[in-house]
Amino acid sequence: MKFMKFLMTGILFGIVLSKSEVISWYRIYEMFNFQSFHMFGIIGSAVVLGAIITQSIKKFDLKSIVGESIQFNPKVKSFWRYLLGGTFFGLGWAMTGACPGPMFVLVGHGASVFLLVITSAMFGTFLYGVLRKYLPH
Amino acid sequence: MELVEWIRQPWEWYVAGPMISVVMFLLLYFGKEFGVSGNLRTMCSIVGAGKVNEFFRFDWKGQVWNLVFVLGGLIGGYIAKTYLTASEAVGISEATIEQLKLLGIENPGATYLPASIFSWESLATPKYALMLVVGGALVGFGTRYAGGCTSGHAISGLSNLQWPSMVAVVGFFIGGLLMTHFILPYLLTV
């Protein structure tokens, strides 16, 4: 039962990404052509409200469900891995029209071919694991 | 019933964006951080990638909550499609529709995905098979190299005012713009 809250939150996440068309290849194509505000509005408003939430949690030391202080893990300081890794990610994002979250939502939405895309993404992750000692970080 | 009818319409950005922040907040409140791509590594570990590479040797049992979260995402996609969608049409702009027609896509925006590319049958067409397989691999490789995807960097990272996430998001756009403007037009029309 301890996983039920994550399942319910995930269901909410899946419904939001579906209903707002974020999982549509067309919306991603449109975003990278700057032909609509839709995707920028979604990401932008999520970040602005997210920043307010994050800063409030820190300022008021909000406690989690089990009564502990909520922790944020700072990202490791580096440059090249974020720029290069991000660029590879962006190439794939625009090609498949899906980032990792939407890939799963799309399967539920009926596009079962995304099971193949997820398998490829697992292979890509595996390839990173194999190559990482040779890559600039 | 009016509420259900309202939900069945497409959701505007100012509804969806804040709700994504709510999802992020709920996970923080549950003592976790919002980020989906870690699951790809977890799934590699579960199928035994740890036997060949030490990067996949970690105690993935602590990550099961996140797999449950994406399973929820999958169920949410099913619920939205089955019960909460009045129309399959996607409200993309006229400019986008015209541009995609020129690239040979039929009825752009009539359904969520261009059926010619995103179906099992498309695997018979090499360029579409390439888009699905190579595209997926690029997402998986890039997200782990960058240490996060759209949820982890663009939402969680930027919300926490992290510079590395800003750099990653700039990278996302460099890659996305290159693909959309230089590779896809060529790939779709060859």
PDB file of C-alpha atoms in Angstrom, chain A residues 3-55 57-58 62-66 70-133 135-137, chain B residues 7-11 13 16-21 23-34 36-37 40-41 43-44 47 49 52-56 64-65 68-81 84-85 88-93 95-96 99-100 103 105-109 111-114 118-120 123 131-133 135-147 149-150 152-155 157-162 164-165 167-168 170-181 183-184 187-188:
ATOM      1  CA  PHE A   3       3.174   2.609  -3.281  1.00  0.00           C
ATOM      2  CA  MET A   4      -0.467   3.629  -3.756  1.00  0.00           C
ATOM      3  CA  LYS A   5       0.301   7.346  -3.372  1.00  0.00           C
ATOM      4  CA  PHE A   6       2.921   7.141  -6.133  1.00  0.00           C
ATOM      5  CA  LEU A   7       0.510   5.278  -8.386  1.00  0.00           C
ATOM      6  CA  MET A   8      -2.183   7.923  -7.871  1.00  0.00           C
ATOM      7  CA  THR A   9       0.272  10.798  -8.430  1.00  0.00           C
ATOM      8  CA  GLY A  10       1.455   9.049 -11.598  1.00  0.00           C
ATOM      9  CA  ILE A  11      -2.122   8.703 -12.826  1.00  0.00           C
ATOM     10  CA  LEU A  12      -2.622  12.439 -12.300  1.00  0.00           C
ATOM     11  CA  PHE A  13       0.648  13.087 -14.190  1.00  0.00           C
ATOM     12  CA  GLY A  14      -0.457  10.858 -17.088  1.00  0.00           C
ATOM     13  CA  ILE A  15      -3.840  12.525 -17.345  1.00  0.00           C
ATOM     14  CA  VAL A  16      -2.291  16.022 -17.298  1.00  0.00           C
ATOM     15  CA  LEU A  17       0.261  15.175 -20.010  1.00  0.00           C
ATOM     16  CA  SER A  18      -2.459  13.598 -22.158  1.00  0.00           C
ATOM     17  CA  LYS A  19      -5.094  16.269 -21.762  1.00  0.00           C
ATOM     18  CA  SER A  20      -2.643  19.098 -22.418  1.00  0.00           C
ATOM     19  CA  GLU A  21      -1.354  17.302 -25.559  1.00  0.00           C
ATOM     20  CA  VAL A  22       2.239  17.335 -24.251  1.00  0.00           C
ATOM     21  CA  ILE A  23       2.519  13.707 -25.388  1.00  0.00           C
ATOM     22  CA  SER A  24       1.746  14.684 -28.981  1.00  0.00           C
ATOM     23  CA  TRP A  25       4.648  14.604 -31.453  1.00  0.00           C
ATOM     24  CA  TYR A  26       2.963  17.586 -33.146  1.00  0.00           C
ATOM     25  CA  ARG A  27       3.207  19.757 -30.036  1.00  0.00           C
ATOM     26  CA  ILE A  28       6.943  19.123 -29.747  1.00  0.00           C
ATOM     27  CA  TYR A  29       7.477  19.819 -33.437  1.00  0.00           C
ATOM     28  CA  GLU A  30       5.474  23.039 -33.058  1.00  0.00           C
ATOM     29  CA  MET A  31       7.469  24.047 -29.977  1.00  0.00           C
ATOM     30  CA  PHE A  32      10.808  23.706 -31.773  1.00  0.00           C
ATOM     31  CA  ASN A  33       9.369  25.867 -34.554  1.00  0.00           C
ATOM     32  CA  PHE A  34       8.220  28.531 -32.068  1.00  0.00           C
ATOM     33  CA  GLN A  35       4.783  28.469 -33.686  1.00  0.00           C
ATOM     34  CA  SER A  36       2.742  28.363 -30.477  1.00  0.00           C
ATOM     35  CA  PHE A  37       3.022  29.464 -26.878  1.00  0.00           C
ATOM     36  CA  HIS A  38       1.396  26.257 -25.600  1.00  0.00           C
ATOM     37  CA  MET A  39       4.473  24.180 -24.626  1.00  0.00           C
ATOM     38  CA  PHE A  40       6.406  27.230 -23.420  1.00  0.00           C
ATOM     39  CA  GLY A  41       3.418  28.205 -21.298  1.00  0.00           C
ATOM     40  CA  ILE A  42       3.241  24.755 -19.748  1.00  0.00           C
ATOM     41  CA  ILE A  43       6.950  24.461 -18.976  1.00  0.00           C
ATOM     42  CA  GLY A  44       7.199  28.133 -17.975  1.00  0.00           C
ATOM     43  CA  SER A  45       4.244  28.133 -15.583  1.00  0.00           C
ATOM     44  CA  ALA A  46       5.324  24.785 -14.108  1.00  0.00           C
ATOM     45  CA  VAL A  47       8.784  26.233 -13.417  1.00  0.00           C
ATOM     46  CA  VAL A  48       7.540  29.561 -11.990  1.00  0.00           C
ATOM     47  CA  LEU A  49       5.073  27.884  -9.624  1.00  0.00           C
ATOM     48  CA  GLY A  50       7.627  25.121  -8.984  1.00  0.00           C
ATOM     49  CA  ALA A  51      10.223  27.728  -7.957  1.00  0.00           C
ATOM     50  CA  ILE A  52       7.728  29.347  -5.572  1.00  0.00           C
ATOM     51  CA  ILE A  53       6.946  25.924  -4.080  1.00  0.00           C
ATOM     52  CA  THR A  54      10.636  25.002  -3.790  1.00  0.00           C
ATOM     53  CA  GLN A  55      11.625  28.290  -2.162  1.00  0.00           C
ATOM     54  CA  ILE A  57       9.605  24.538   1.262  1.00  0.00           C
ATOM     55  CA  LYS A  58      13.130  25.756   2.057  1.00  0.00           C
ATOM     56  CA  LEU A  62       8.209  22.162   5.321  1.00  0.00           C
ATOM     57  CA  LYS A  63       8.151  18.580   6.530  1.00  0.00           C
ATOM     58  CA  SER A  64       7.461  15.558   4.359  1.00  0.00           C
ATOM     59  CA  ILE A  65       4.712  13.024   4.977  1.00  0.00           C
ATOM     60  CA  VAL A  66       6.972  11.167   7.421  1.00  0.00           C
ATOM     61  CA  ILE A  70      12.359  17.949   2.572  1.00  0.00           C
ATOM     62  CA  GLN A  71      15.783  17.577   0.968  1.00  0.00           C
ATOM     63  CA  PHE A  72      16.925  18.765  -2.449  1.00  0.00           C
ATOM     64  CA  ASN A  73      19.941  17.084  -3.979  1.00  0.00           C
ATOM     65  CA  PRO A  74      22.037  19.747  -5.704  1.00  0.00           C
ATOM     66  CA  LYS A  75      23.145  18.837  -9.228  1.00  0.00           C
ATOM     67  CA  VAL A  76      26.840  18.024  -9.598  1.00  0.00           C
ATOM     68  CA  LYS A  77      28.816  21.037 -10.865  1.00  0.00           C
ATOM     69  CA  SER A  78      29.908  20.406 -14.404  1.00  0.00           C
ATOM     70  CA  PHE A  79      29.366  21.853 -17.851  1.00  0.00           C
ATOM     71  CA  TRP A  80      30.065  19.513 -20.727  1.00  0.00           C
ATOM     72  CA  ARG A  81      27.921  16.620 -19.603  1.00  0.00           C
ATOM     73  CA  TYR A  82      24.893  18.909 -19.346  1.00  0.00           C
ATOM     74  CA  LEU A  83      25.467  20.617 -22.676  1.00  0.00           C
ATOM     75  CA  LEU A  84      26.457  17.543 -24.694  1.00  0.00           C
ATOM     76  CA  GLY A  85      24.096  15.138 -22.946  1.00  0.00           C
ATOM     77  CA  GLY A  86      21.327  17.707 -23.232  1.00  0.00           C
ATOM     78  CA  THR A  87      21.977  18.078 -26.961  1.00  0.00           C
ATOM     79  CA  PHE A  88      21.787  14.318 -27.546  1.00  0.00           C
ATOM     80  CA  PHE A  89      18.575  14.263 -25.528  1.00  0.00           C
ATOM     81  CA  GLY A  90      17.117  17.138 -27.549  1.00  0.00           C
ATOM     82  CA  LEU A  91      17.859  15.354 -30.827  1.00  0.00           C
ATOM     83  CA  GLY A  92      15.916  12.329 -29.620  1.00  0.00           C
ATOM     84  CA  TRP A  93      13.149  14.413 -28.058  1.00  0.00           C
ATOM     85  CA  ALA A  94      12.409  16.202 -31.327  1.00  0.00           C
ATOM     86  CA  MET A  95      12.698  12.978 -33.334  1.00  0.00           C
ATOM     87  CA  THR A  96      10.315  10.833 -31.268  1.00  0.00           C
ATOM     88  CA  GLY A  97       8.284  13.765 -29.928  1.00  0.00           C
ATOM     89  CA  ALA A  98       8.554  12.190 -26.509  1.00  0.00           C
ATOM     90  CA  CYS A  99      10.720  12.526 -23.436  1.00  0.00           C
ATOM     91  CA  PRO A 100      10.851   9.666 -20.915  1.00  0.00           C
ATOM     92  CA  GLY A 101       7.585  10.545 -19.089  1.00  0.00           C
ATOM     93  CA  PRO A 102       5.390  10.857 -22.191  1.00  0.00           C
ATOM     94  CA  MET A 103       6.818   7.593 -23.596  1.00  0.00           C
ATOM     95  CA  PHE A 104       5.034   5.683 -20.853  1.00  0.00           C
ATOM     96  CA  VAL A 105       1.893   7.824 -21.019  1.00  0.00           C
ATOM     97  CA  LEU A 106       1.718   7.209 -24.782  1.00  0.00           C
ATOM     98  CA  VAL A 107       1.716   3.443 -24.292  1.00  0.00           C
ATOM     99  CA  GLY A 108      -1.343   3.813 -22.053  1.00  0.00           C
ATOM    100  CA  HIS A 109      -2.816   6.213 -24.567  1.00  0.00           C
ATOM    101  CA  GLY A 110      -2.805   3.404 -27.109  1.00  0.00           C
ATOM    102  CA  ALA A 111       0.447   3.952 -29.018  1.00  0.00           C
ATOM    103  CA  SER A 112       1.947   0.578 -28.132  1.00  0.00           C
ATOM    104  CA  VAL A 113       4.832   1.138 -30.568  1.00  0.00           C
ATOM    105  CA  PHE A 114       6.317   3.330 -27.830  1.00  0.00           C
ATOM    106  CA  LEU A 115       7.208   0.075 -26.047  1.00  0.00           C
ATOM    107  CA  LEU A 116       9.840  -0.196 -28.752  1.00  0.00           C
ATOM    108  CA  VAL A 117      10.928   3.412 -28.189  1.00  0.00           C
ATOM    109  CA  ILE A 118      11.248   2.692 -24.443  1.00  0.00           C
ATOM    110  CA  THR A 119      13.343  -0.397 -25.226  1.00  0.00           C
ATOM    111  CA  SER A 120      15.580   1.741 -27.461  1.00  0.00           C
ATOM    112  CA  ALA A 121      15.835   4.321 -24.705  1.00  0.00           C
ATOM    113  CA  MET A 122      16.930   1.571 -22.303  1.00  0.00           C
ATOM    114  CA  PHE A 123      19.557   0.553 -24.857  1.00  0.00           C
ATOM    115  CA  GLY A 124      20.703   4.186 -25.128  1.00  0.00           C
ATOM    116  CA  THR A 125      20.984   4.360 -21.333  1.00  0.00           C
ATOM    117  CA  PHE A 126      22.970   1.115 -21.378  1.00  0.00           C
ATOM    118  CA  LEU A 127      25.262   2.553 -24.063  1.00  0.00           C
ATOM    119  CA  TYR A 128      25.914   5.567 -21.821  1.00  0.00           C
ATOM    120  CA  GLY A 129      26.830   3.243 -18.970  1.00  0.00           C
ATOM    121  CA  VAL A 130      29.341   1.459 -21.204  1.00  0.00           C
ATOM    122  CA  LEU A 131      30.832   4.605 -22.747  1.00  0.00           C
ATOM    123  CA  ARG A 132      30.772   6.956 -19.793  1.00  0.00           C
ATOM    124  CA  LYS A 133      34.427   6.606 -18.877  1.00  0.00           C
ATOM    125  CA  LEU A 135      32.931  10.800 -22.415  1.00  0.00           C
ATOM    126  CA  PRO A 136      33.738  14.350 -21.247  1.00  0.00           C
ATOM    127  CA  HIS A 137      31.825  15.120 -18.058  1.00  0.00           C
TER     128      HIS A 137
ATOM    129  CA  ILE B   7     -12.472  17.965 -18.417  1.00  0.00           C
ATOM    130  CA  ARG B   8     -13.061  16.279 -21.764  1.00  0.00           C
ATOM    131  CA  GLN B   9     -11.943  19.417 -23.609  1.00  0.00           C
ATOM    132  CA  PRO B  10      -8.200  19.937 -24.253  1.00  0.00           C
ATOM    133  CA  TRP B  11      -6.484  21.582 -21.274  1.00  0.00           C
ATOM    134  CA  TRP B  13      -1.263  25.567 -20.673  1.00  0.00           C
ATOM    135  CA  ALA B  16      -1.470  21.894 -17.211  1.00  0.00           C
ATOM    136  CA  GLY B  17       1.686  23.768 -16.109  1.00  0.00           C
ATOM    137  CA  PRO B  18       0.534  24.396 -12.511  1.00  0.00           C
ATOM    138  CA  MET B  19      -0.732  20.815 -12.263  1.00  0.00           C
ATOM    139  CA  ILE B  20       2.740  19.547 -13.183  1.00  0.00           C
ATOM    140  CA  SER B  21       4.079  21.671 -10.295  1.00  0.00           C
ATOM    141  CA  VAL B  23       2.800  16.579  -9.138  1.00  0.00           C
ATOM    142  CA  MET B  24       6.323  17.758  -8.322  1.00  0.00           C
ATOM    143  CA  PHE B  25       5.167  19.039  -4.923  1.00  0.00           C
ATOM    144  CA  LEU B  26       3.350  15.796  -4.084  1.00  0.00           C
ATOM    145  CA  LEU B  27       6.494  13.765  -4.804  1.00  0.00           C
ATOM    146  CA  LEU B  28       8.587  16.138  -2.668  1.00  0.00           C
ATOM    147  CA  TYR B  29       6.012  15.833   0.100  1.00  0.00           C
ATOM    148  CA  PHE B  30       6.312  12.050  -0.186  1.00  0.00           C
ATOM    149  CA  GLY B  31      10.057  12.477   0.320  1.00  0.00           C
ATOM    150  CA  LYS B  32      11.085  11.920  -3.319  1.00  0.00           C
ATOM    151  CA  GLU B  33      12.264  14.053  -6.227  1.00  0.00           C
ATOM    152  CA  PHE B  34      10.402  14.417  -9.501  1.00  0.00           C
ATOM    153  CA  VAL B  36      11.380  10.128 -14.776  1.00  0.00           C
ATOM    154  CA  SER B  37      14.520   9.166 -16.700  1.00  0.00           C
ATOM    155  CA  LEU B  40      15.470   3.721 -17.675  1.00  0.00           C
ATOM    156  CA  ARG B  41      18.611   2.974 -15.690  1.00  0.00           C
ATOM    157  CA  MET B  43      14.962  -1.047 -15.811  1.00  0.00           C
ATOM    158  CA  CYS B  44      18.404  -1.777 -17.311  1.00  0.00           C
ATOM    159  CA  VAL B  47      17.022  -6.937 -16.744  1.00  0.00           C
ATOM    160  CA  ALA B  49      22.777  -4.861 -17.182  1.00  0.00           C
ATOM    161  CA  VAL B  52      28.209  -6.360 -17.778  1.00  0.00           C
ATOM    162  CA  ASN B  53      28.605  -2.845 -16.463  1.00  0.00           C
ATOM    163  CA  GLU B  54      29.145  -1.444 -12.994  1.00  0.00           C
ATOM    164  CA  PHE B  55      27.010   1.655 -13.723  1.00  0.00           C
ATOM    165  CA  PHE B  56      23.975  -0.600 -13.434  1.00  0.00           C
ATOM    166  CA  VAL B  64      10.634   0.992  -7.260  1.00  0.00           C
ATOM    167  CA  TRP B  65       8.436   3.918  -6.194  1.00  0.00           C
ATOM    168  CA  VAL B  68       5.159   2.684  -9.828  1.00  0.00           C
ATOM    169  CA  PHE B  69       4.877   6.405 -10.634  1.00  0.00           C
ATOM    170  CA  VAL B  70       5.389   5.838 -14.394  1.00  0.00           C
ATOM    171  CA  LEU B  71       3.057   2.858 -14.302  1.00  0.00           C
ATOM    172  CA  GLY B  72       0.552   5.388 -12.964  1.00  0.00           C
ATOM    173  CA  GLY B  73       1.458   7.672 -15.879  1.00  0.00           C
ATOM    174  CA  LEU B  74       0.658   4.844 -18.281  1.00  0.00           C
ATOM    175  CA  ILE B  75      -2.689   4.204 -16.575  1.00  0.00           C
ATOM    176  CA  GLY B  76      -3.382   7.954 -16.614  1.00  0.00           C
ATOM    177  CA  GLY B  77      -2.808   7.968 -20.383  1.00  0.00           C
ATOM    178  CA  TYR B  78      -5.313   5.143 -20.734  1.00  0.00           C
ATOM    179  CA  ILE B  79      -7.903   6.879 -18.538  1.00  0.00           C
ATOM    180  CA  ALA B  80      -7.489  10.173 -20.402  1.00  0.00           C
ATOM    181  CA  LYS B  81      -7.848   8.534 -23.793  1.00  0.00           C
ATOM    182  CA  LEU B  84     -11.719  12.023 -20.769  1.00  0.00           C
ATOM    183  CA  THR B  85     -11.161  12.887 -24.417  1.00  0.00           C
ATOM    184  CA  GLU B  88      -8.488  13.220 -30.819  1.00  0.00           C
ATOM    185  CA  ALA B  89      -7.559  16.429 -32.630  1.00  0.00           C
ATOM    186  CA  VAL B  90      -4.516  18.341 -31.369  1.00  0.00           C
ATOM    187  CA  GLY B  91      -4.830  22.133 -31.370  1.00  0.00           C
ATOM    188  CA  ILE B  92      -1.585  22.943 -33.172  1.00  0.00           C
ATOM    189  CA  SER B  93      -1.228  26.203 -35.068  1.00  0.00           C
ATOM    190  CA  ALA B  95       1.509  27.492 -39.494  1.00  0.00           C
ATOM    191  CA  THR B  96       2.582  24.112 -38.107  1.00  0.00           C
ATOM    192  CA  GLN B  99       4.563  23.233 -42.733  1.00  0.00           C
ATOM    193  CA  LEU B 100       3.940  19.554 -41.969  1.00  0.00           C
ATOM    194  CA  LEU B 103       6.793  17.607 -45.442  1.00  0.00           C
ATOM    195  CA  ILE B 105       2.469  14.410 -43.294  1.00  0.00           C
ATOM    196  CA  GLU B 106      -1.222  13.670 -43.885  1.00  0.00           C
ATOM    197  CA  ASN B 107      -3.826  15.517 -41.807  1.00  0.00           C
ATOM    198  CA  PRO B 108      -1.376  17.025 -39.287  1.00  0.00           C
ATOM    199  CA  GLY B 109      -2.939  17.323 -35.840  1.00  0.00           C
ATOM    200  CA  THR B 111      -4.805  12.675 -34.026  1.00  0.00           C
ATOM    201  CA  TYR B 112      -2.108  12.826 -31.338  1.00  0.00           C
ATOM    202  CA  LEU B 113       0.586  11.261 -33.520  1.00  0.00           C
ATOM    203  CA  PRO B 114       1.333  11.057 -37.236  1.00  0.00           C
ATOM    204  CA  PHE B 118       4.207   5.963 -35.010  1.00  0.00           C
ATOM    205  CA  SER B 119       2.784   2.514 -35.601  1.00  0.00           C
ATOM    206  CA  TRP B 120       4.192  -1.009 -35.705  1.00  0.00           C
ATOM    207  CA  LEU B 123       8.848  -0.334 -38.918  1.00  0.00           C
ATOM    208  CA  MET B 131      13.130   7.606 -36.114  1.00  0.00           C
ATOM    209  CA  LEU B 132      11.642   5.242 -33.537  1.00  0.00           C
ATOM    210  CA  VAL B 133      14.755   3.245 -32.726  1.00  0.00           C
ATOM    211  CA  GLY B 135      15.269   8.562 -31.566  1.00  0.00           C
ATOM    212  CA  GLY B 136      14.574   6.424 -28.513  1.00  0.00           C
ATOM    213  CA  ALA B 137      18.257   5.559 -28.118  1.00  0.00           C
ATOM    214  CA  LEU B 138      19.233   9.257 -28.304  1.00  0.00           C
ATOM    215  CA  VAL B 139      16.729  10.072 -25.570  1.00  0.00           C
ATOM    216  CA  GLY B 140      18.055   7.275 -23.363  1.00  0.00           C
ATOM    217  CA  PHE B 141      21.722   8.079 -23.978  1.00  0.00           C
ATOM    218  CA  GLY B 142      21.303  11.850 -23.710  1.00  0.00           C
ATOM    219  CA  THR B 143      19.187  11.889 -20.611  1.00  0.00           C
ATOM    220  CA  ARG B 144      21.596   9.734 -18.622  1.00  0.00           C
ATOM    221  CA  TYR B 145      24.639  11.656 -19.903  1.00  0.00           C
ATOM    222  CA  ALA B 146      22.927  14.928 -18.925  1.00  0.00           C
ATOM    223  CA  GLY B 147      21.770  13.445 -15.617  1.00  0.00           C
ATOM    224  CA  CYS B 149      15.278  14.750 -18.631  1.00  0.00           C
ATOM    225  CA  THR B 150      12.510  17.305 -18.953  1.00  0.00           C
ATOM    226  CA  GLY B 152      14.345  16.253 -13.702  1.00  0.00           C
ATOM    227  CA  HIS B 153      16.109  19.242 -15.269  1.00  0.00           C
ATOM    228  CA  ALA B 154      13.523  21.530 -16.914  1.00  0.00           C
ATOM    229  CA  ILE B 155      10.981  21.258 -14.080  1.00  0.00           C
ATOM    230  CA  GLY B 157      16.127  21.573 -11.635  1.00  0.00           C
ATOM    231  CA  LEU B 158      14.992  24.975 -12.878  1.00  0.00           C
ATOM    232  CA  SER B 159      12.458  25.219 -10.028  1.00  0.00           C
ATOM    233  CA  ASN B 160      15.387  24.783  -7.657  1.00  0.00           C
ATOM    234  CA  LEU B 161      17.368  27.440  -9.615  1.00  0.00           C
ATOM    235  CA  GLN B 162      20.137  25.016 -10.556  1.00  0.00           C
ATOM    236  CA  PRO B 164      23.465  22.762 -14.407  1.00  0.00           C
ATOM    237  CA  SER B 165      19.796  22.326 -15.285  1.00  0.00           C
ATOM    238  CA  VAL B 167      22.788  24.339 -19.231  1.00  0.00           C
ATOM    239  CA  ALA B 168      20.997  21.021 -19.812  1.00  0.00           C
ATOM    240  CA  VAL B 170      19.935  24.904 -23.400  1.00  0.00           C
ATOM    241  CA  GLY B 171      21.330  21.589 -24.665  1.00  0.00           C
ATOM    242  CA  PHE B 172      17.806  20.175 -25.041  1.00  0.00           C
ATOM    243  CA  PHE B 173      16.978  23.106 -27.298  1.00  0.00           C
ATOM    244  CA  ILE B 174      20.205  22.938 -29.302  1.00  0.00           C
ATOM    245  CA  GLY B 175      19.465  19.280 -30.056  1.00  0.00           C
ATOM    246  CA  GLY B 176      15.760  19.827 -30.634  1.00  0.00           C
ATOM    247  CA  LEU B 177      16.322  22.747 -33.004  1.00  0.00           C
ATOM    248  CA  LEU B 178      18.983  20.856 -34.961  1.00  0.00           C
ATOM    249  CA  MET B 179      16.659  17.877 -35.356  1.00  0.00           C
ATOM    250  CA  THR B 180      13.556  19.899 -36.231  1.00  0.00           C
ATOM    251  CA  HIS B 181      15.182  22.294 -38.667  1.00  0.00           C
ATOM    252  CA  ILE B 183      17.407  16.613 -39.927  1.00  0.00           C
ATOM    253  CA  LEU B 184      13.625  16.025 -39.876  1.00  0.00           C
ATOM    254  CA  LEU B 187      14.419  12.653 -43.294  1.00  0.00           C
ATOM    255  CA  LEU B 188      10.675  13.117 -43.872  1.00  0.00           C
TER     256      LEU B 188
END
